[in-house]
């Protein structure tokens, strides 16, 4: 916290440090070979994300159509995207983060006649195979952009594709075998030879060289050993088939007979392995440098499917070697369906398997440690609550309650997250106890669960588990408040907790015996059931919020009945054979809101209570007499969350208008407004050091706001010092008559007022030298400056002239400078000046703000001229009228002398006329 002169400086600036938005909402997923980059689909766009840092690298511009399939070249240099149009779009992968969307380098508007659901690229990043819903498979040359092969005859939607380019290190002469293996909904697997070419009269070369029949449902996964000898296929018939592609046979029954005489290599079904689940992905594993080739007994493969588990199999005995995830205890069919794996990617370089689940979550499993290495949550839906956690270090994690029964726990340093299962209905509220290790969740299943971190392990991410459950409410639990102080011995943690429900009651729970460390070996069995100390009928309508005072002596509740109530907490710890005792006593009621109260919060240092209501206001209440002492107005919709920061001198609030506001309590005014949401901001959490505020809303966006008050003050001070030095330099240049540097400095400082004073001074100063007398502006040095002024500076000067021109007091200077520019510079120079400025991408609006250029240099020049012509014509008309009036004055004077000076020369009035052509 910044301090100056012993006084606390109020926080005034919070900047968007980073945001967590939707990462994956639908479609396919692609991962680079080294596991550092991830490509996902968000709405109609593909997004490239750095997995290690969690930062979004770029977005790929779409065609407003949903993405049906995508794949990344093994070299990670190009991205192939198919949309429902159906169009083919090829993108170059940027090496660094890009602020603008990446546009395709090649687009094929009508790549297929039906949507493409599967595509794959060969290991050399040369060929692309795409399979459409009408049973047509096309092979593309990626570099040249044309179709090399078209294979028809599939009995429906193409469900899987795999290139077979064998490379056998034991063979000296390379094999000229290029094959494409396809699978479709007719349950057949076809093998096509890519080296065969078809003439006009012979289409036999485009027919499959073998058709494998063995599945009774749709094959969803295909993989081939690097030497091309073994093929495995898995489908929704819950079996995995192992095929020997180089079996020596005559007239093999398992495949169509090939052309020629004698013996030939025909695929033969070698083994059938029942996996007892619908398979959505299957692939072969590589054990280090050992490539399985000699026999099927050395093969290891993985399967992923409806159970949401990745299992590693041994072909030799058709057994499961191990599973990479434990089957969750799923209570409903909907939860079981959401956990299904829809896609899996094997990354041999880092020994990792990536699984994509139906609930848009992406999991990374390390095959060496057999543990979950990283988990990315694709879509959070509507976020309703958030709370900071401190399992190892302060505020290292943050938990979110969303429109789901699963609790999300994110690392504050990246996108790595964990999902906590236990509740059977949507989780509505979260709160943490003293120290931030133990936290509680309330749900629509009418229960409260307490969660604790597992034993710390520096090599693994922190895992969490349920350690206790509180049951007894008759309706859903909408709010929770835990004790703010820890036990006296420092080991027992928090002692009690309150829960508020739609049954309009508040329950007090004893949690002093709840363990602070989760024992993963019990797998959530034998949960401790907490004891209810008291039940209090609190309000006439739903209870929306609870809060416990920092000293654990007071409890506040806010309800839809438009009141907030203050209770005194009477709690005695369990000692010896005496059990814990607790009850609450009503002290007073805060009345004054016109709508229901959504949030209540005690001050951290003073005896005050803040309440946020549906009447769009925040009220501050005195806890001595329960009267309203301050009201904060500024939100345009219901205030949903409120919290104190800066020793109670400031308030931070969030509302249904999508805004987060920072308030000065003493002045009752808003000091900052933070806007990064498009829907109701239900969740608001403040870190322990108050330097970070986390807001999460119904738009599924989480924003981390970082306190930048000190940085902004330093920047302002540095700019102020620089401005003072420049102003001093400007005055020095004027005193030395160094007009070139003075004009350039005034243009650089973007101070048209000083520039106007400079030109006025030059016009008012009489010229003494012959060079100045013959100059256009009255000073030869100024003429030279205007003659050699740079492109962007000249364009900025003309914009200042445009701004001076409408005012009659400054129009003379404007016309003089414009006349000088037109005399000293050619039209090509002026056009070039605006063209250069357009290329720099900066336009100066009124000499103050920099805006992005959206027009060409010629367009900008035309707009400037159009803005100057009307006022210039008006000034010319005004001068013409003055000249005409001068002749009238001459006539009147001549008539007044009664012809006294007839025949004599009479001095006439001299009128200076200065009009630019």
mmCIF file with all atom_site columns, C-alpha atoms in Angstrom, residues 539 541 544-545 557-566 589-601 609-622 626-635 637-642 651 653:
data_model
loop_
_atom_site.group_PDB
_atom_site.id
_atom_site.type_symbol
_atom_site.label_atom_id
_atom_site.label_alt_id
_atom_site.label_comp_id
_atom_site.label_asym_id
_atom_site.label_entity_id
_atom_site.label_seq_id
_atom_site.pdbx_PDB_ins_code
_atom_site.Cartn_x
_atom_site.Cartn_y
_atom_site.Cartn_z
_atom_site.occupancy
_atom_site.B_iso_or_equiv
_atom_site.pdbx_formal_charge
_atom_site.auth_seq_id
_atom_site.auth_comp_id
_atom_site.auth_asym_id
_atom_site.auth_atom_id
_atom_site.pdbx_PDB_model_num
ATOM 1  C CA . UNK A 1 539 ? -36.443 -13.552 7.644   1.00 0.00 ? 539 UNK A CA 1
ATOM 2  C CA . UNK A 1 541 ? -38.205 -14.229 2.485   1.00 0.00 ? 541 UNK A CA 1
ATOM 3  C CA . UNK A 1 544 ? -29.335 -13.930 0.130   1.00 0.00 ? 544 UNK A CA 1
ATOM 4  C CA . UNK A 1 545 ? -26.224 -13.145 2.136   1.00 0.00 ? 545 UNK A CA 1
ATOM 5  C CA . UNK A 1 557 ? -27.939 -11.414 7.223   1.00 0.00 ? 557 UNK A CA 1
ATOM 6  C CA . UNK A 1 558 ? -29.507 -9.840  4.133   1.00 0.00 ? 558 UNK A CA 1
ATOM 7  C CA . UNK A 1 559 ? -32.792 -10.969 2.645   1.00 0.00 ? 559 UNK A CA 1
ATOM 8  C CA . UNK A 1 560 ? -35.269 -10.383 -0.117  1.00 0.00 ? 560 UNK A CA 1
ATOM 9  C CA . UNK A 1 561 ? -37.582 -8.873  2.520   1.00 0.00 ? 561 UNK A CA 1
ATOM 10 C CA . UNK A 1 562 ? -35.497 -5.641  2.149   1.00 0.00 ? 562 UNK A CA 1
ATOM 11 C CA . UNK A 1 563 ? -33.984 -5.837  5.632   1.00 0.00 ? 563 UNK A CA 1
ATOM 12 C CA . UNK A 1 564 ? -30.576 -6.641  7.072   1.00 0.00 ? 564 UNK A CA 1
ATOM 13 C CA . UNK A 1 565 ? -30.420 -8.086  10.594  1.00 0.00 ? 565 UNK A CA 1
ATOM 14 C CA . UNK A 1 566 ? -27.558 -8.021  13.082  1.00 0.00 ? 566 UNK A CA 1
ATOM 15 C CA . UNK A 1 589 ? -32.666 -4.550  12.074  1.00 0.00 ? 589 UNK A CA 1
ATOM 16 C CA . UNK A 1 590 ? -31.445 -2.216  9.342   1.00 0.00 ? 590 UNK A CA 1
ATOM 17 C CA . UNK A 1 591 ? -34.368 -0.880  7.327   1.00 0.00 ? 591 UNK A CA 1
ATOM 18 C CA . UNK A 1 592 ? -34.219 1.550   4.413   1.00 0.00 ? 592 UNK A CA 1
ATOM 19 C CA . UNK A 1 593 ? -33.699 -0.314  1.173   1.00 0.00 ? 593 UNK A CA 1
ATOM 20 C CA . UNK A 1 594 ? -36.559 -0.285  -1.315  1.00 0.00 ? 594 UNK A CA 1
ATOM 21 C CA . UNK A 1 595 ? -35.698 -3.663  -2.852  1.00 0.00 ? 595 UNK A CA 1
ATOM 22 C CA . UNK A 1 596 ? -34.264 -6.961  -1.659  1.00 0.00 ? 596 UNK A CA 1
ATOM 23 C CA . UNK A 1 597 ? -30.742 -6.993  -0.201  1.00 0.00 ? 597 UNK A CA 1
ATOM 24 C CA . UNK A 1 598 ? -28.262 -9.086  -2.178  1.00 0.00 ? 598 UNK A CA 1
ATOM 25 C CA . UNK A 1 599 ? -25.094 -8.675  -0.112  1.00 0.00 ? 599 UNK A CA 1
ATOM 26 C CA . UNK A 1 600 ? -23.920 -7.688  3.387   1.00 0.00 ? 600 UNK A CA 1
ATOM 27 C CA . UNK A 1 601 ? -20.357 -7.051  4.548   1.00 0.00 ? 601 UNK A CA 1
ATOM 28 C CA . UNK A 1 609 ? -22.035 -2.717  7.855   1.00 0.00 ? 609 UNK A CA 1
ATOM 29 C CA . UNK A 1 610 ? -22.339 -2.280  4.085   1.00 0.00 ? 610 UNK A CA 1
ATOM 30 C CA . UNK A 1 611 ? -25.360 -3.593  2.201   1.00 0.00 ? 611 UNK A CA 1
ATOM 31 C CA . UNK A 1 612 ? -26.047 -3.801  -1.531  1.00 0.00 ? 612 UNK A CA 1
ATOM 32 C CA . UNK A 1 613 ? -29.586 -3.926  -2.804  1.00 0.00 ? 613 UNK A CA 1
ATOM 33 C CA . UNK A 1 614 ? -31.767 -4.321  -5.851  1.00 0.00 ? 614 UNK A CA 1
ATOM 34 C CA . UNK A 1 615 ? -32.623 -0.608  -5.549  1.00 0.00 ? 615 UNK A CA 1
ATOM 35 C CA . UNK A 1 616 ? -29.183 0.117   -7.164  1.00 0.00 ? 616 UNK A CA 1
ATOM 36 C CA . UNK A 1 617 ? -27.700 1.602   -3.981  1.00 0.00 ? 617 UNK A CA 1
ATOM 37 C CA . UNK A 1 618 ? -25.131 0.681   -1.350  1.00 0.00 ? 618 UNK A CA 1
ATOM 38 C CA . UNK A 1 619 ? -25.839 1.762   2.213   1.00 0.00 ? 619 UNK A CA 1
ATOM 39 C CA . UNK A 1 620 ? -23.490 2.053   5.157   1.00 0.00 ? 620 UNK A CA 1
ATOM 40 C CA . UNK A 1 621 ? -25.015 1.333   8.577   1.00 0.00 ? 621 UNK A CA 1
ATOM 41 C CA . UNK A 1 622 ? -23.927 2.306   12.083  1.00 0.00 ? 622 UNK A CA 1
ATOM 42 C CA . UNK A 1 626 ? -28.542 0.551   13.212  1.00 0.00 ? 626 UNK A CA 1
ATOM 43 C CA . UNK A 1 627 ? -29.112 3.774   11.251  1.00 0.00 ? 627 UNK A CA 1
ATOM 44 C CA . UNK A 1 628 ? -27.979 4.514   7.711   1.00 0.00 ? 628 UNK A CA 1
ATOM 45 C CA . UNK A 1 629 ? -25.025 6.915   7.717   1.00 0.00 ? 629 UNK A CA 1
ATOM 46 C CA . UNK A 1 630 ? -24.107 6.948   4.011   1.00 0.00 ? 630 UNK A CA 1
ATOM 47 C CA . UNK A 1 631 ? -25.681 6.009   0.690   1.00 0.00 ? 631 UNK A CA 1
ATOM 48 C CA . UNK A 1 632 ? -23.706 5.354   -2.490  1.00 0.00 ? 632 UNK A CA 1
ATOM 49 C CA . UNK A 1 633 ? -25.494 5.794   -5.809  1.00 0.00 ? 633 UNK A CA 1
ATOM 50 C CA . UNK A 1 634 ? -24.029 5.155   -9.241  1.00 0.00 ? 634 UNK A CA 1
ATOM 51 C CA . UNK A 1 635 ? -24.871 1.682   -10.411 1.00 0.00 ? 635 UNK A CA 1
ATOM 52 C CA . UNK A 1 637 ? -28.855 -2.020  -11.760 1.00 0.00 ? 637 UNK A CA 1
ATOM 53 C CA . UNK A 1 638 ? -28.939 -4.241  -8.687  1.00 0.00 ? 638 UNK A CA 1
ATOM 54 C CA . UNK A 1 639 ? -25.806 -4.229  -6.516  1.00 0.00 ? 639 UNK A CA 1
ATOM 55 C CA . UNK A 1 640 ? -24.835 -7.879  -6.073  1.00 0.00 ? 640 UNK A CA 1
ATOM 56 C CA . UNK A 1 641 ? -21.533 -7.834  -4.130  1.00 0.00 ? 641 UNK A CA 1
ATOM 57 C CA . UNK A 1 642 ? -19.737 -5.399  -1.840  1.00 0.00 ? 642 UNK A CA 1
ATOM 58 C CA . UNK A 1 651 ? -15.655 0.146   -0.990  1.00 0.00 ? 651 UNK A CA 1
ATOM 59 C CA . UNK A 1 653 ? -18.935 -3.175  -5.519  1.00 0.00 ? 653 UNK A CA 1
#
